[in-house]
Amino acid sequence: MLGIFTADTQSNKTTAQVLVTVPQMLETLLLSSTEKSVKWRRRLRYVIFDEIHSINGQDSQSQCWVNCLRMIDCPFVALSATIGNAVEFGDWLGLHEQREFHHIAHYERPRPLEFSVFTPNQSQLVTVHPCAAFNELQMDLDQIKNMTAMSPRQCLQLIQASRKVHGDKSGDHLFVEQESRFASRDVLELATRDDFHSYRKGLHRRMIELASDKNHVAELFDIFKVLRQPVLEAYKVIHQAYPEQTFNSRNVVKEQLPALVNTLKSYGRLPCIMFAFDKHMIDDMMNILLNYLEPLAANGDDSLLWGSKEERNRAMTLIRPSIEKLLGCELCRDTQQDPLQCDHKQEYVEAAANVTTLRALKCGIAVHYNDMSEAYKIEIERLYRETDNNGIVLPIVISTSTLALGVHMPARSVIMCGTSIYLDNTMFSQCSGRSGRRGFDPVGHVVMMAFPRVQVNRYMTAETTHATGPCGMTPSFILRLMNLIAQTKAEDDNKYLRDSCLKVLDYPIFLRRDRGIDQSSIDQQMKHQFRFALELLRRTQHLNAQGQPLKYSGIINEMYYAEPNNYLLVMLLRQGILDGIVRPEWPHVEIQVKKIRALESEKSKILIQLKLLKVESRITKDPVRVKKEVDALKEEQYNIEASIDKLREEVRFSDEALYRVLRLLSFVIEPRPVFSRGRQCRTLPPMPPRITKLATKLQQAVSDCFTEYVNSYARMCKDHILEDGLPLSDSVLCNKQECSGALADRIASHAVEYSSASSFAALSGHFDQYKDMDQLLSCVNYNIVLDRSIIPDIDVFLKHRNQLNSYALDFYQHGSLKRLVEENALVNENTAKNQVFGFVSQLRSTARCLDKIGSEHSAVGEALTQIASKFSNYMFTRNTNAYEKRIYKQKVMEEYRKRAKEEKLMFKESDPNREDGPRERRENVRDN
């Protein structure tokens, strides 16, 4: 019934009735040419896209959203709470010939939000009324129309401010009609939520009317001034402690974090989620709170972050098993010993979190970001959702944007811990939306800590971000489409996929209407982009003249997310640079490799036989025979695996050859620019001239192709790209027909003709020849759609070629994750592990693709396999306890086989004609 398909987990991906997946994996399924995937695609009936605003961006992830929307043929629902141009975006979705678009909008939050700022010296939370964030110098009607919905308390504050402006005794003020809404009721009764929503909407309409009437603007300004006064006084207090000239957001957060936590507890604002957009900052915040709370616990504070000792004890009954599970210490459950200090932890189980993180968890603090282990994040999410009317379980979670969308973890309060370049309007809205729990909180609280007032005003009054999305298709995606058609052999399926791909090409580019580009022009540009993307694939020798993918296209498809490095890797293979390193040693290694592959083929046959016997065991009347056959096959499988391991240990390329191959691959597989934040970081040696030359050649090919695209389109469609106005003011400029006279004629005689360059860039001497992609993107005509996200631009790689982290090369030498963290400026060991696993995964994928190509690159494929195996062995033997776990299991299996043979002999000696049946066999296994 239910399936899941992610990068880490796959279950029933083509057989489930309901499949839960992510856009990247859905795109992979839609572009798969296997028979199962094509059948699954044809029976797909409905798709639900959650958080559709993620289509915004300039990366491969946003490209995946657009590709999926283009490729599916069935009805779908797209959900989002943060799209400002939903109708316009929906019109684009409905441009598909078989789709009809329906816009369903709901503008009321179940729980309104209240924003506040934290004052350090006074340890207070000062509420920021939505009207206090408006422009102080002029009336901005758009700000009032888009203002944050007021809570009941804030509606009352608005009425009180209006009274104050007109005199407390005066019964006539700007909102007197709205104030008297409930006065006509004869019986005192509680207002319903619907009553309040209607009342708030009436206040909002009245504000818009007053802002539109020049006679009331001054009075409205006075009301806003009254509501703004508490905020101004709060910032006076803040700047007394932290002067505005030297204000540092990170330092303020670190110094005032314990005071903020105490204030949240005293205001009853826990549980909360603290959002910070820097992993190092999150770890620092956790350590600060840990160093503050542990001494309190040692000095007898029984409640800490909880409301009472009883509530804390209840939370500990739930937290303690999670700590034991993450440590792998099961024996502590029967004792009163602290699992963090136990001395009988199972040695062969890998701990899923470090001790510091678990100490913080014991104090009620958790962290959540991508580089934490999956087991830890699952436990944190489960514990946080255990909060109910009986009390809080996990009071504080410190997170990056991983909890801002897609995870059901509502909080009473959300704390925005300082400013960040990653905190845009959409992310702020998503983070704020986590506050306010249905059934628990009447309102949601958002606390802005260490925010300058100008940014508080901007976030509270900003219009919801408009969806844009990437403009076009990447060459790698187009190659995957061509590969999909070429590899589908069944005639019916091939025709179906061909028609589907043609619909993708007919789907227009999505552009916001405010760009003012005609839709027919956009359709033409889509076709031009596709034409020149094909030309780039032809020039880089990935398609032939008939549009058939060539032999290296598999590597491009397999590493599509690494564009443009996938093209550079293929160029390395084509030039024979990697083959030249390992080819001299290949004749000796090849003989043993053939033996290994023969053994692996035998192992595959055994696995198939075991699957068939598993099915037969459910229906057979002779389970004893089946069991014997299974035991014999498992024994044979074990012997084959031992032989393979022995052969791999005996036959290897020299360490020098593998190191040289790895040194070259480190520049093109998972390159990581240095981002050390003041920490020392080891870097790769200077890029070899051969790679620099190939990268420059690739960059030139890309630049030439896209330059030809813009010039070709500009010449063919010059009437569609005419720039006759200034971009911001829309002031219309005079045309050539309106210019006459001697001066105009002289200027025209010296003018340089141009077509694709912007008129404003041409004034500075930039014409239709562009030296690099940066100049092309910045100087091209505004009406020509060109997005960096669809260009395989290697220029960024070339700029960082001497500042790349040497994590892969260093790990190959010492094999220690701990040293990677210390010497290569990585966040923690989980970060290092994920980085190494990503590198190993790409090595194995490339090796599989080379095996499909043929024997031409067999030596390189084997070298990549050996490097990946060495990385994996390091992960088992030097960094985790998984190696001990594997050895332990092997010993248990060997002991089991030995005892089973002894038992069998004993049975035969006591009764030669007796065969142990299923019941006796289960009892023997249990006793053993």
CSV table of C-alpha atoms in Angstrom, one decimal, residues 132-288:
chain,number,residue,atom,x,y,z
A,132,ALA,CA,4.5,49.8,14.4
A,133,ALA,CA,6.5,48.4,11.5
A,134,PHE,CA,5.0,50.7,8.8
A,135,ASN,CA,7.0,53.4,7.0
A,136,GLU,CA,7.5,56.4,9.4
A,137,LEU,CA,8.0,59.0,6.6
A,138,GLN,CA,5.1,58.4,4.2
A,139,MET,CA,1.9,56.4,4.0
A,140,ASP,CA,2.4,53.2,2.1
A,141,LEU,CA,-0.9,51.7,1.1
A,142,ASP,CA,0.7,48.5,0.0
A,143,GLN,CA,2.2,47.9,3.4
A,144,ILE,CA,-1.3,48.3,5.0
A,145,LYS,CA,-2.9,45.9,2.5
A,146,ASN,CA,-0.2,43.3,3.1
A,147,MET,CA,0.1,43.7,6.8
A,148,THR,CA,0.4,40.8,9.2
A,149,ALA,CA,-3.0,39.7,10.6
A,150,MET,CA,-3.6,41.1,14.0
A,151,SER,CA,-4.3,39.0,17.1
A,152,PRO,CA,-7.2,39.9,19.5
A,153,ARG,CA,-4.7,41.7,21.8
A,154,GLN,CA,-3.3,43.7,18.9
A,155,CYS,CA,-6.8,44.7,17.7
A,156,LEU,CA,-7.5,46.0,21.2
A,157,GLN,CA,-4.2,47.9,21.2
A,158,LEU,CA,-5.2,49.6,18.0
A,159,ILE,CA,-8.5,50.8,19.5
A,160,GLN,CA,-6.8,52.0,22.6
A,161,ALA,CA,-4.2,53.9,20.6
A,162,SER,CA,-7.0,55.5,18.5
A,163,ARG,CA,-8.7,56.6,21.8
A,164,LYS,CA,-5.5,58.0,23.1
A,165,VAL,CA,-4.9,60.1,20.0
A,166,HIS,CA,-8.4,61.6,20.3
A,167,GLY,CA,-8.5,61.9,24.0
A,168,ASP,CA,-9.4,59.1,26.4
A,169,LYS,CA,-12.8,60.7,27.2
A,170,SER,CA,-13.8,61.3,23.6
A,171,GLY,CA,-16.3,58.8,22.3
A,172,ASP,CA,-15.6,59.7,18.7
A,173,HIS,CA,-12.4,58.3,17.2
A,174,LEU,CA,-11.4,56.7,13.9
A,175,PHE,CA,-12.4,53.2,14.8
A,176,VAL,CA,-15.5,53.9,16.9
A,177,GLU,CA,-17.8,52.0,14.5
A,178,GLN,CA,-15.7,48.9,14.7
A,179,GLU,CA,-15.3,49.2,18.5
A,180,SER,CA,-19.1,49.3,18.9
A,181,ARG,CA,-19.6,46.1,16.9
A,182,PHE,CA,-20.4,44.0,19.9
A,183,ALA,CA,-22.0,46.7,22.0
A,184,SER,CA,-25.5,46.0,20.6
A,185,ARG,CA,-25.5,42.5,22.1
A,186,ASP,CA,-28.0,42.2,25.0
A,187,VAL,CA,-26.3,39.2,26.6
A,188,LEU,CA,-22.6,39.1,27.6
A,189,GLU,CA,-21.1,36.1,25.7
A,190,LEU,CA,-17.8,34.9,24.4
A,191,ALA,CA,-17.1,35.8,20.8
A,192,THR,CA,-16.3,32.9,18.5
A,193,ARG,CA,-13.3,32.7,16.2
A,194,ASP,CA,-15.4,33.6,13.2
A,195,ASP,CA,-16.7,36.7,15.0
A,196,PHE,CA,-13.1,37.8,15.7
A,197,HIS,CA,-12.0,37.2,12.1
A,198,SER,CA,-14.9,39.3,10.8
A,199,TYR,CA,-14.1,42.0,13.4
A,200,ARG,CA,-10.4,42.0,12.4
A,201,LYS,CA,-11.3,42.2,8.7
A,202,GLY,CA,-13.5,45.2,9.5
A,203,LEU,CA,-10.6,46.9,11.2
A,204,HIS,CA,-8.3,46.2,8.3
A,205,ARG,CA,-10.8,47.6,5.8
A,206,ARG,CA,-11.2,50.7,7.9
A,207,MET,CA,-7.4,51.2,8.0
A,208,ILE,CA,-7.2,51.0,4.2
A,209,GLU,CA,-10.1,53.5,3.8
A,210,LEU,CA,-8.3,55.9,6.2
A,211,ALA,CA,-4.9,55.5,4.5
A,212,SER,CA,-6.6,56.3,1.1
A,213,ASP,CA,-8.2,59.5,2.5
A,214,LYS,CA,-5.8,62.3,2.7
A,215,ASN,CA,-7.9,64.0,5.4
A,216,HIS,CA,-7.2,61.1,7.8
A,217,VAL,CA,-3.5,60.3,7.0
A,218,ALA,CA,-2.1,62.6,9.7
A,219,GLU,CA,-4.4,61.1,12.4
A,220,LEU,CA,-3.5,57.6,11.3
A,221,PHE,CA,0.2,58.5,11.5
A,222,ASP,CA,-0.4,59.6,15.1
A,223,ILE,CA,-2.0,56.2,15.9
A,224,PHE,CA,1.0,54.4,14.4
A,225,LYS,CA,3.3,56.6,16.4
A,226,VAL,CA,1.6,55.6,19.7
A,227,LEU,CA,1.9,51.9,18.7
A,228,ARG,CA,5.6,52.4,17.8
A,229,GLN,CA,6.6,54.0,21.0
A,230,PRO,CA,7.2,50.8,23.1
A,231,VAL,CA,9.4,49.5,20.3
A,232,LEU,CA,11.5,52.7,20.2
A,233,GLU,CA,12.0,52.5,23.9
A,234,ALA,CA,13.0,48.9,23.7
A,235,TYR,CA,15.7,49.7,21.1
A,236,LYS,CA,17.0,52.5,23.3
A,237,VAL,CA,17.6,49.8,26.0
A,238,ILE,CA,19.2,47.5,23.4
A,239,HIS,CA,21.6,50.1,22.1
A,240,GLN,CA,22.6,51.2,25.6
A,241,ALA,CA,24.1,47.7,26.0
A,242,TYR,CA,25.1,47.2,22.4
A,243,PRO,CA,25.8,50.5,20.5
A,244,GLU,CA,24.3,50.6,17.1
A,245,GLN,CA,27.7,51.4,15.4
A,246,THR,CA,29.3,48.2,16.8
A,247,PHE,CA,26.2,46.0,16.8
A,248,ASN,CA,27.2,42.4,16.1
A,249,SER,CA,24.3,40.0,15.8
A,250,ARG,CA,26.2,36.8,16.6
A,251,ASN,CA,27.9,38.2,19.7
A,252,VAL,CA,24.6,39.5,21.1
A,253,VAL,CA,23.0,36.0,20.7
A,254,LYS,CA,25.8,34.3,22.4
A,255,GLU,CA,26.0,36.7,25.3
A,256,GLN,CA,22.3,36.9,25.9
A,257,LEU,CA,21.1,33.4,25.2
A,258,PRO,CA,20.8,32.2,28.9
A,259,ALA,CA,18.9,35.4,29.7
A,260,LEU,CA,16.6,34.8,26.8
A,261,VAL,CA,15.9,31.2,27.9
A,262,ASN,CA,15.0,32.4,31.4
A,263,THR,CA,12.7,35.0,30.0
A,264,LEU,CA,10.9,32.5,27.8
A,265,LYS,CA,10.4,30.3,30.8
A,266,SER,CA,9.0,33.1,32.9
A,267,TYR,CA,6.7,34.2,30.1
A,268,GLY,CA,5.5,30.6,29.6
A,269,ARG,CA,6.7,30.6,26.0
A,270,LEU,CA,8.2,27.0,25.9
A,271,PRO,CA,8.5,24.8,24.0
A,272,CYS,CA,10.3,26.7,21.3
A,273,ILE,CA,12.3,26.3,18.2
A,274,MET,CA,15.4,28.5,17.8
A,275,PHE,CA,16.4,29.2,14.2
A,276,ALA,CA,20.0,29.9,13.4
A,277,PHE,CA,21.4,29.5,9.9
A,278,ASP,CA,24.9,28.5,10.7
A,279,LYS,CA,25.8,25.0,12.0
A,280,HIS,CA,28.8,26.3,13.9
A,281,MET,CA,26.6,28.9,15.6
A,282,ILE,CA,24.1,26.2,16.5
A,283,ASP,CA,26.8,24.1,18.2
A,284,ASP,CA,28.1,27.2,20.1
A,285,MET,CA,24.5,27.9,21.3
A,286,MET,CA,24.1,24.4,22.5
A,287,ASN,CA,27.3,24.5,24.4
A,288,ILE,CA,26.4,27.9,26.0
